[in-house]
Short mmCIF file of C-alpha atoms in Angstrom, two decimals:
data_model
loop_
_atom_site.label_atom_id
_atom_site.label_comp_id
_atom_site.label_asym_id
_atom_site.label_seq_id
_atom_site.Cartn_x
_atom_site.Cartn_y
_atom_site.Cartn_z
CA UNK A 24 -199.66 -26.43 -198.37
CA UNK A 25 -199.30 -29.76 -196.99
CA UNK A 26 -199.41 -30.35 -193.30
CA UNK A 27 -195.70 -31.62 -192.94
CA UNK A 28 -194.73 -28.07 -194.76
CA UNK A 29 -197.02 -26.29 -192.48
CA UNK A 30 -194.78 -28.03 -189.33
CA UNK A 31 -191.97 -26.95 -191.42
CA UNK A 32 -192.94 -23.30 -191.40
CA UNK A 33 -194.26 -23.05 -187.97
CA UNK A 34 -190.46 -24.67 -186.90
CA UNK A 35 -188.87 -21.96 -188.90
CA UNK A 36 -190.58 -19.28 -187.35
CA UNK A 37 -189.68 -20.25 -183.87
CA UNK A 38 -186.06 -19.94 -185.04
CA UNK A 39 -184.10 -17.00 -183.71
CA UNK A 40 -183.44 -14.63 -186.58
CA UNK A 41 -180.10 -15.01 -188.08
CA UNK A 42 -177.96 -12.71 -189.24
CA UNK A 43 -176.70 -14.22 -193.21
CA UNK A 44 -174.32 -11.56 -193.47
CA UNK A 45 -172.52 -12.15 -189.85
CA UNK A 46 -169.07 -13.96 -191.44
CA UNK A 47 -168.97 -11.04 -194.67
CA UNK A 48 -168.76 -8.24 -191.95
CA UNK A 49 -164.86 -8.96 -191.38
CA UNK A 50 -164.39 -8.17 -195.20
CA UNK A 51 -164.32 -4.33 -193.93
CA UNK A 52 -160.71 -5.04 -191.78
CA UNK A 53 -159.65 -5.72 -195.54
CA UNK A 54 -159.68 -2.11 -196.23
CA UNK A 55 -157.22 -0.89 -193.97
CA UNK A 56 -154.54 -3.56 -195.33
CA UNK A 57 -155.01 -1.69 -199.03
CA UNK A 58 -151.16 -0.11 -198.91
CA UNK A 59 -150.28 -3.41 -198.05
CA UNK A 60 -151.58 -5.27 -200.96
CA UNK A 61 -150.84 -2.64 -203.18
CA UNK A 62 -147.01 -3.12 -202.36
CA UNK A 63 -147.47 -6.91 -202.84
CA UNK A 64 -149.29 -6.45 -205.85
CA UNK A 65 -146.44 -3.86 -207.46
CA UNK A 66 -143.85 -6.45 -206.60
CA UNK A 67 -145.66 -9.51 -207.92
CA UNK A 68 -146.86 -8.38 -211.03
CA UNK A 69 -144.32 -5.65 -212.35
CA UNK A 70 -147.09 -3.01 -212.50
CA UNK A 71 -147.22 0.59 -210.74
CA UNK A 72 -150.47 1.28 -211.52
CA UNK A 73 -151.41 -0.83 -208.21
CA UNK A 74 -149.81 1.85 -206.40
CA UNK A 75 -153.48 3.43 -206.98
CA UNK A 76 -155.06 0.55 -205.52
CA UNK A 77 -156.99 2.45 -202.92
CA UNK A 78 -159.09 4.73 -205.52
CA UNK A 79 -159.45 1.31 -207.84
CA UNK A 80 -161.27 -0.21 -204.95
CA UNK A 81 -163.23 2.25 -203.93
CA UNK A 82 -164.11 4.38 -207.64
CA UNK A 83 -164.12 0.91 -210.26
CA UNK A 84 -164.64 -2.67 -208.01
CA UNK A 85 -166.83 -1.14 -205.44
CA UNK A 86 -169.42 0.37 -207.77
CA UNK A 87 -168.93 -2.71 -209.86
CA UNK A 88 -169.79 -5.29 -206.98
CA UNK A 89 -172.73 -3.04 -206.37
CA UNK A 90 -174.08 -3.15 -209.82
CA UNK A 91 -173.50 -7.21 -210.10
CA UNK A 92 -174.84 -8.21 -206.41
CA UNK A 93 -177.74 -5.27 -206.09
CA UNK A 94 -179.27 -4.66 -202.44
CA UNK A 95 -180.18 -6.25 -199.21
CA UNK A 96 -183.07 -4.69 -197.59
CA UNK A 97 -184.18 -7.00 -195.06
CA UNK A 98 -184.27 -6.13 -191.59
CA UNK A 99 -183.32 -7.48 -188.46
CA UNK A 100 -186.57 -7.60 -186.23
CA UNK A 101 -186.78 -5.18 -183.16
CA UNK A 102 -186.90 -8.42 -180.98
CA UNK A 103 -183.33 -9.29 -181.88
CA UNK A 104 -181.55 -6.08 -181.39
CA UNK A 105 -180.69 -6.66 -177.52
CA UNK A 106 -179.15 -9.92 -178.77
CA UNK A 107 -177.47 -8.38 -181.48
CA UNK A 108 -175.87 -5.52 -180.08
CA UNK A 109 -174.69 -7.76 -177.39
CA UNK A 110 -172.85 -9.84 -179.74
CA UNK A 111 -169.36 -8.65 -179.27
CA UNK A 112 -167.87 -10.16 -182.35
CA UNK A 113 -169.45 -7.42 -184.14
CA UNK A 114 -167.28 -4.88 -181.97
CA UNK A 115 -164.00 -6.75 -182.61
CA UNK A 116 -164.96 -6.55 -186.47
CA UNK A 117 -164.60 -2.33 -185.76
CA UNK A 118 -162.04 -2.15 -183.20
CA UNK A 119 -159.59 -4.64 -185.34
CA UNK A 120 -159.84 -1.54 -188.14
CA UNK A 121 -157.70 0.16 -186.05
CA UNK A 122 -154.15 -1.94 -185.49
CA UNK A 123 -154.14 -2.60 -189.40
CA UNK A 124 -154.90 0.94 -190.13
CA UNK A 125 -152.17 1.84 -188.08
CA UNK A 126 -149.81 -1.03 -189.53
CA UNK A 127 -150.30 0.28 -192.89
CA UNK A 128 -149.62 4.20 -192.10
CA UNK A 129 -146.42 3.06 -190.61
CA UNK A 130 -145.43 0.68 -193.49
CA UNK A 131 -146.35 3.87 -196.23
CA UNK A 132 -143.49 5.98 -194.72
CA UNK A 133 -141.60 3.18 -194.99
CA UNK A 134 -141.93 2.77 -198.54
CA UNK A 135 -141.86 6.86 -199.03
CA UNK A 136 -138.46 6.51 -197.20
CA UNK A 137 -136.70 4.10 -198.17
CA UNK A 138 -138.36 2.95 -201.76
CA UNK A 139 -137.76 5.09 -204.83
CA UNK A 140 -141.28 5.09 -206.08
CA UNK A 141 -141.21 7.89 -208.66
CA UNK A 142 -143.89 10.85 -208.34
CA UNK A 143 -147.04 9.40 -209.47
CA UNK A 144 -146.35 6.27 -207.25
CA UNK A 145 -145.42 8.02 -204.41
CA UNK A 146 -148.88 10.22 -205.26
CA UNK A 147 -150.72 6.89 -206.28
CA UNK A 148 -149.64 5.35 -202.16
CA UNK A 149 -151.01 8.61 -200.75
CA UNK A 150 -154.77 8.31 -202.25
CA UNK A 151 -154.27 4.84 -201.28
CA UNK A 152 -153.46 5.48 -197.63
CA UNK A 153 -155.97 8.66 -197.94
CA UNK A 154 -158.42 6.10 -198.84
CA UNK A 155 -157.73 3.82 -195.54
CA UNK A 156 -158.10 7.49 -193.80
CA UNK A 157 -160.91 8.48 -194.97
CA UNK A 158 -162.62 4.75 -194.40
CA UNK A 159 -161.41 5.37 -190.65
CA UNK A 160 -163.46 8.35 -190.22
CA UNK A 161 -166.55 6.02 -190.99
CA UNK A 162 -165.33 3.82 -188.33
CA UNK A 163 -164.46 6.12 -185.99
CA UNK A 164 -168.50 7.40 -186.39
CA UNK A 165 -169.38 4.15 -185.58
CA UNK A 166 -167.41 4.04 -182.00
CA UNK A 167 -167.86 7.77 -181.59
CA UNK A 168 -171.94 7.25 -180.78
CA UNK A 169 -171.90 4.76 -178.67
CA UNK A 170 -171.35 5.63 -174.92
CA UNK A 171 -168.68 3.22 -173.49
CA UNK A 172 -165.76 4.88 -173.21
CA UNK A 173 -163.39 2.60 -174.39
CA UNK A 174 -165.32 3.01 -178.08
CA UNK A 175 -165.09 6.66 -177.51
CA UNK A 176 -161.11 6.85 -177.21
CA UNK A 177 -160.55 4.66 -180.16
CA UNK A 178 -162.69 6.57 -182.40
CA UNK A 179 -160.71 9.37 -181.22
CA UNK A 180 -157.51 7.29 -182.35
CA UNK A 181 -159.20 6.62 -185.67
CA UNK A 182 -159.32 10.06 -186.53
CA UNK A 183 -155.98 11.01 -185.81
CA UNK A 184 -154.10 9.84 -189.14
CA UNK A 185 -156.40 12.66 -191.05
CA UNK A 186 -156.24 15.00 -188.75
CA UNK A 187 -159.82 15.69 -188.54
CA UNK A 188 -160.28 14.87 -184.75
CA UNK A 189 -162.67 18.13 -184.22
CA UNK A 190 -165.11 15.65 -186.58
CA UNK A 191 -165.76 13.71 -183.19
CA UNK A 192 -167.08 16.78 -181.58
CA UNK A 193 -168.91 18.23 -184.41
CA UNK A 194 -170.84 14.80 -186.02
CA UNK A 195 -172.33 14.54 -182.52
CA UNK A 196 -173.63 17.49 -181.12
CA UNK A 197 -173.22 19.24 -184.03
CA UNK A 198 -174.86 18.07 -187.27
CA UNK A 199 -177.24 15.10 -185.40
CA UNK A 200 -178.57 18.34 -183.66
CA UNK A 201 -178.92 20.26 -187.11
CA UNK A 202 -178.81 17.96 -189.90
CA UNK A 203 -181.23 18.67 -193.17
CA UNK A 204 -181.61 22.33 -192.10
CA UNK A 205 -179.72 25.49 -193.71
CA UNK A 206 -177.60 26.13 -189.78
CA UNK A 207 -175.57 22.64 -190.84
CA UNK A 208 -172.44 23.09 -192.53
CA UNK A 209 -172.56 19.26 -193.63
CA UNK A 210 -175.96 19.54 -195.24
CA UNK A 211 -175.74 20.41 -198.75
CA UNK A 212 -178.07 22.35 -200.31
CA UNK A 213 -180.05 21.65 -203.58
CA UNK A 214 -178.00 23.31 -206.44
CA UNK A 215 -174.52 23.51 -204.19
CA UNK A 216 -171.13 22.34 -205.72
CA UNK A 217 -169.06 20.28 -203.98
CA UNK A 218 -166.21 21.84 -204.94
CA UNK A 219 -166.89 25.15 -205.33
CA UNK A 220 -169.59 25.64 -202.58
CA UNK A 221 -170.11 22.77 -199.81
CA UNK A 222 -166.11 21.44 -199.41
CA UNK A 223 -164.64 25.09 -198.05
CA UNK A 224 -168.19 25.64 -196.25
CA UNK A 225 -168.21 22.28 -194.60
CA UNK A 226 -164.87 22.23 -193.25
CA UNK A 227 -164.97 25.66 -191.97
CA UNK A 228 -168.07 25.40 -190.88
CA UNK A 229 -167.50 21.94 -188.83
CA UNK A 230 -164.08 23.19 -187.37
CA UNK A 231 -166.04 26.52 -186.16
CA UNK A 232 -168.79 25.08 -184.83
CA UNK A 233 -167.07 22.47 -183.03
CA UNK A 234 -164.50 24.74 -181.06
CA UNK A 235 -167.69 26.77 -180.40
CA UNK A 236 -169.32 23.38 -178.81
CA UNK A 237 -166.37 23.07 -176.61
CA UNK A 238 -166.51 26.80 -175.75
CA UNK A 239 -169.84 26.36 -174.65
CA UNK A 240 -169.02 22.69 -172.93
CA UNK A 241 -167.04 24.63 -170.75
CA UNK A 242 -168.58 27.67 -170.30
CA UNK A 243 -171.62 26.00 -168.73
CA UNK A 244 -169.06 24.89 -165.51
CA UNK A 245 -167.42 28.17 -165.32
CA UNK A 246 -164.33 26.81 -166.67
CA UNK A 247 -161.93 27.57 -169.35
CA UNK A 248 -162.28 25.75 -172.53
CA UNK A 249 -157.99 25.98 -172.42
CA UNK A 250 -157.43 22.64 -171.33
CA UNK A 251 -155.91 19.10 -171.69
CA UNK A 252 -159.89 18.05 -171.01
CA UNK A 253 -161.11 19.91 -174.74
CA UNK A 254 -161.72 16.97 -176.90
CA UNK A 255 -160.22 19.32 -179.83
CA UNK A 256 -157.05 19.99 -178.49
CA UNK A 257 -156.67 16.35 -177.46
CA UNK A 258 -157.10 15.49 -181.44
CA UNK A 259 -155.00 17.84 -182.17
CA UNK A 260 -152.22 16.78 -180.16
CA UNK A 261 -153.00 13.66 -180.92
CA UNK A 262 -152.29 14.22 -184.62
CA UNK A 263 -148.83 16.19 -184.01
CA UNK A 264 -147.46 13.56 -181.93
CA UNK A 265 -148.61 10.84 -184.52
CA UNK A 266 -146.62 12.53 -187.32
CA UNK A 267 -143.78 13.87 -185.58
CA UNK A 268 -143.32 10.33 -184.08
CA UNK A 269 -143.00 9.27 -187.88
CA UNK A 270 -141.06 11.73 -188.78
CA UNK A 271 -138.76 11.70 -186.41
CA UNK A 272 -138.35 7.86 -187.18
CA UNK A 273 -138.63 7.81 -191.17
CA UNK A 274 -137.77 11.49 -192.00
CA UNK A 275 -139.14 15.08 -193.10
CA UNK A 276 -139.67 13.22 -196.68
CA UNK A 277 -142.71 11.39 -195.21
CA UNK A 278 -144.17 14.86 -194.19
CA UNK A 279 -145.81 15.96 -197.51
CA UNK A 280 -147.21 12.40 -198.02
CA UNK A 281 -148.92 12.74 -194.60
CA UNK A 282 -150.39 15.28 -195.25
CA UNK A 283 -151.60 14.71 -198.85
CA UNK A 284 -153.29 11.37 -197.37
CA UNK A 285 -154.92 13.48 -194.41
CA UNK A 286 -156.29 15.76 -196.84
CA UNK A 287 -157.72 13.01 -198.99
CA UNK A 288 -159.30 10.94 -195.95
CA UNK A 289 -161.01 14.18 -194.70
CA UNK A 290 -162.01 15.09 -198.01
CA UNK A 291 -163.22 11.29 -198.66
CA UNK A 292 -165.69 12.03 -195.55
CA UNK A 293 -166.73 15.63 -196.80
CA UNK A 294 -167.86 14.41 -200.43
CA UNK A 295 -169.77 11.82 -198.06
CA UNK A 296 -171.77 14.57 -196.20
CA UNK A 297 -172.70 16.12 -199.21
CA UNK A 298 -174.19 13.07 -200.60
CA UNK A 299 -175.90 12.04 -197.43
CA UNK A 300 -178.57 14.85 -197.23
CA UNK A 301 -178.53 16.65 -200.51
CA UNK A 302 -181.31 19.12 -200.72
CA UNK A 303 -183.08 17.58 -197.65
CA UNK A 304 -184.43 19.74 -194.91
CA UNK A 305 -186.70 19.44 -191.94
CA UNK A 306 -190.08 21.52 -191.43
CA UNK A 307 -190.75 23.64 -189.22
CA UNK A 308 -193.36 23.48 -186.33
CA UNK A 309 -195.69 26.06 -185.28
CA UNK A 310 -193.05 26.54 -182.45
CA UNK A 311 -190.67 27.29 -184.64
CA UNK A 312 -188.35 24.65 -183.97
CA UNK A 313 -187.37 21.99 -186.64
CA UNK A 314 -189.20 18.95 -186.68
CA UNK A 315 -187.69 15.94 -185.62
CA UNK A 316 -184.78 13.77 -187.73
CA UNK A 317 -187.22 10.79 -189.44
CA UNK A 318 -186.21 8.38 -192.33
CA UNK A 319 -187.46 11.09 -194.79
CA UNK A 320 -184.28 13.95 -193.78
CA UNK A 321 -181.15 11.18 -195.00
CA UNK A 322 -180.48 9.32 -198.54
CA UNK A 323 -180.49 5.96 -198.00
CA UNK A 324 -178.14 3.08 -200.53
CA UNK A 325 -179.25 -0.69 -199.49
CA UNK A 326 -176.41 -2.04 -202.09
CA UNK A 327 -175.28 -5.15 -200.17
CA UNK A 328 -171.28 -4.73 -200.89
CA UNK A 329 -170.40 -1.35 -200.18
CA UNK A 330 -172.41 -1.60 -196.92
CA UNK A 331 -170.64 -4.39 -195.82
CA UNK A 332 -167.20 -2.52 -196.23
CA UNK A 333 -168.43 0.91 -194.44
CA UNK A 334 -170.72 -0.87 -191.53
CA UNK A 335 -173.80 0.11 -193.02
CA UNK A 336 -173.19 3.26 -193.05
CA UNK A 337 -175.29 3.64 -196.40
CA UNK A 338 -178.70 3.10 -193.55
CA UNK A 339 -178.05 6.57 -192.36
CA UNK A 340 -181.75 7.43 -192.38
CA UNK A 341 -181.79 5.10 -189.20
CA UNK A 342 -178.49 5.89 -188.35
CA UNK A 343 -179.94 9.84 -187.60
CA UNK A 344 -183.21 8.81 -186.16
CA UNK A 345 -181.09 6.30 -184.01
CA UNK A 346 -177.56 7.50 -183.64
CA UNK A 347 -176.71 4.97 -180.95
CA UNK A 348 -177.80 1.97 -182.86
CA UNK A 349 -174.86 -0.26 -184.07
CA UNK A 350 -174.48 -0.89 -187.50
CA UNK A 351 -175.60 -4.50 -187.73
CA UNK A 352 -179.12 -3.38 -186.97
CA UNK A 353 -179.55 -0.73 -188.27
CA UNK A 354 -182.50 -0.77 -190.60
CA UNK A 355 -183.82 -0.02 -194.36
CA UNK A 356 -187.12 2.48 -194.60
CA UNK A 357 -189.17 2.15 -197.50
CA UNK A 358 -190.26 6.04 -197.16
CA UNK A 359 -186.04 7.05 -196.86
CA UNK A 360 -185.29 8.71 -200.58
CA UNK A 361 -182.98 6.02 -201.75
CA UNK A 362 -179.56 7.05 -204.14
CA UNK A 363 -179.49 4.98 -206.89
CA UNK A 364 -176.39 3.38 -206.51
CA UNK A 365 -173.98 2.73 -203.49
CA UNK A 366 -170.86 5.77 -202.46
CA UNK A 367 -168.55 4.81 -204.32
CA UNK A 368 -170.47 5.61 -207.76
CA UNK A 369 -172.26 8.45 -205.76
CA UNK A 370 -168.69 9.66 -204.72
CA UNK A 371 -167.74 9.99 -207.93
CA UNK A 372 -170.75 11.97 -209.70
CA UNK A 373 -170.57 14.14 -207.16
CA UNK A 374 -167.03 15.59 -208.02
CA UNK A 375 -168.71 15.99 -211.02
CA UNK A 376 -171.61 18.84 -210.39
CA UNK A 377 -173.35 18.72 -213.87
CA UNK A 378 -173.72 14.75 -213.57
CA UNK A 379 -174.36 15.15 -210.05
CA UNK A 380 -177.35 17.60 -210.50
CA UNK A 381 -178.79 15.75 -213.75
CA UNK A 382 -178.61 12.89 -211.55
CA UNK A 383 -180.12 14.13 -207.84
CA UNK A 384 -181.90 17.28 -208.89
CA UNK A 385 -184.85 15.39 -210.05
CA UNK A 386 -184.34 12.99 -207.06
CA UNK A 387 -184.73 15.80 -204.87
CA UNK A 388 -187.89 17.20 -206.66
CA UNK A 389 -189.54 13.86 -206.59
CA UNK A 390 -188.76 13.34 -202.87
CA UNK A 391 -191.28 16.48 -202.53
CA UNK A 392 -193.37 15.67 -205.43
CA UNK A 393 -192.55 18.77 -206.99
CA UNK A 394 -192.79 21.18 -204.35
CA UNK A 395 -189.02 22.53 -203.99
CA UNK A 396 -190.37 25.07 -201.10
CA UNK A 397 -189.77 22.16 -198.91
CA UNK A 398 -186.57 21.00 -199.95
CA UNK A 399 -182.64 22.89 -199.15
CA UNK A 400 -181.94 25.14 -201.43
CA UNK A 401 -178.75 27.03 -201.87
CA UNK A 402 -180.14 30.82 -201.41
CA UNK A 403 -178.30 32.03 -204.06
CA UNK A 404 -180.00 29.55 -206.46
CA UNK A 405 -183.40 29.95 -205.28
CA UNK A 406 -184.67 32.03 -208.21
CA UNK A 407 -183.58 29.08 -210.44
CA UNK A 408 -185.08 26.40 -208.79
CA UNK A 409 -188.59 28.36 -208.82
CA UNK A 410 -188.61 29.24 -205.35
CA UNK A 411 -189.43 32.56 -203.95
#
């Protein structure tokens, strides 16, 4: 090394760190516009099948980009994370989700009103708005952890299109308290089906336990949990008087659509769960208590695309060791298992339980070099899986 490369170097190093992604993070405000382009699309090109251009993103060009452009794993160092999180343009990137997610529910009742789509259009705009819902429960999770309260109310407003506001309650003092353990519904368990298994578990499960987490809330002032102050009921009225404000302006047509897209966010989110701690499960101490939430309890996906669209969300090893850390430092573990591709290919095998296990069940037995005592395990498949 010569000594003008060595001043070079040393220069360099004195150079705050900088962030080479900070001007791709606004590509995730794309999202929310999908219904949008998918109308423009339609009308530009003569084809329907854009209609469907919310599971096309997110099922064939998302997995796609991930395979072409591969992973970022470099990490922001610890010195720079005041700075960082600081930065309020990365806020605005999350709280301008919001006003175009809202745009494009309104414009979809339009179209379900007033355009004569034909079935598997009208069905193709739902999984397309259902898309944009279930990409605003990732958002909302972002706002939800931190602790000013204007973040807190908009997540709340995120989650109102799917109906799924009890998820605000629940994610937080719910599964960060319990995740990777048998007690949390949004855990899945080695051998589990999505379908058959985690989806009616999970969504029970969450809505229980998170009316129970008010209950308790409440209980611990003496007061009744039957109030305009539970966090549930204000999601809840929060989602009536979001669709009977569109009905009552586009019609009882737009009903069934509504609720088709609400079930596919929510769903979008619960296929996400399952992926994000399959078979995974905390020790014990000699206490008895579970050991704490490391980089070891969450699957990890560094693909550089798909975490640019869903604010890293992909890091959620460091997400649950560091639930108030924002998303643009949040941080890549070499010991976190990793998936080997991003959610949207993930997303997909798992809807598909015999891919999905020839896939993660050997994942899950290397994560524990063999030793499946460790790991999840659905009870009922226990026997199977060699474990007493």
């Amino acid at each position: 090394m010569t000594i003008e490369q060595a001043r070079e170097e040393r220069l360099e190093d004195q150079e705050p760190w900088r962030d080479k992604r900070r001007y791709l993070w606004p590509l995730g405000t794309v999202m929310p516009a999908l219904p949008i382009a998918a109308y423009g699309l339609v009308h530009a090109t003569g084809l329907e099948l854009f209609w469907w251009l919310g599971p096309i993103i997110l099922f064939v060009v998302l997995p796609t980009l991930d395979l072409l452009i591969g992973r970022t794993n470099d990490n922001p160092p610890d010195s720079e994370r005041a700075r960082l999180e600081a930065d309020k343009y990365y806020r605005w990137i999350t709280y301008l989700f919001l006003p175009v997610q809202y745009v494009s529910l309104v414009f979809s009742c339009w179209v379900w009103a007033t355009q004569d789509l034909g079935l598997l259009s009208d069905i193709g705009l739902a999984l397309t708005m259902g898309v944009v819902s279930g990409i605003a429960i990732n958002t909302a999770h972002e706002l939800g952890h931190k602790r000013e309260e204007n973040e807190r109310w908009l997540s709340k407003i995120a989650l109102a299109s799917s109906a799924y506001g009890h998820f605000y309650v629940e994610h937080n003092r719910g599964h960060h308290v319990r995740v990777a353990t048998p007690e949390d519904p949004a855990s899945s368990r080695l051998g589990e089906s999505f379908w058959l298994s985690f989806l009616p578990r999970s969504v029970w499960g969450s809505l229980t336990s998170s009316w129970e987490l008010e209950k308790k809330r409440f209980a611990r002032h003496q007061k009744s949990h039957w109030t305009w102050r539970n966090d549930i009921l204000i999601a809840w009225a929060m989602t009536l008087v979001l669709f009977g404000a569109l009905v009552a302006v586009f019609g009882w047509a737009v009903l069934p659509w509504l609720v088709v897209q609400a079930v596919v966010g929510f769903s979008l989110l619960e296929v996400v769960n399952y992926l994000e701690h399959y078979g995974l499960k905390r020790g014990r101490r000699e206490d008895g208590r579970y050991e704490r939430v490391d980089p070891r309890h969450s699957w990890n996906a560094d693909h550089t695309v798909s975490n640019l669209l869903l604010y890293q969300l992909q890091r959620h090893s460091d997400h649950h060791a560091n639930p108030v850390r924002r998303y643009q430092t949040l941080r890549h573990f070499e010991e976190s298992p990793q998936l080997p591709s991003g959610y949207g290919t993930m997303i997909v095998a798992a809807v598909i339980p015999p891919l999905w296990r020839a896939i993660m069940d050997p994942k899950v037995r290397a994560h524990y070099d063999g030793d499946l005592t460790q790991a999840n395990v659905l009870p009922r498949k226990r026997t199977r899986y060699g474990v007493s």
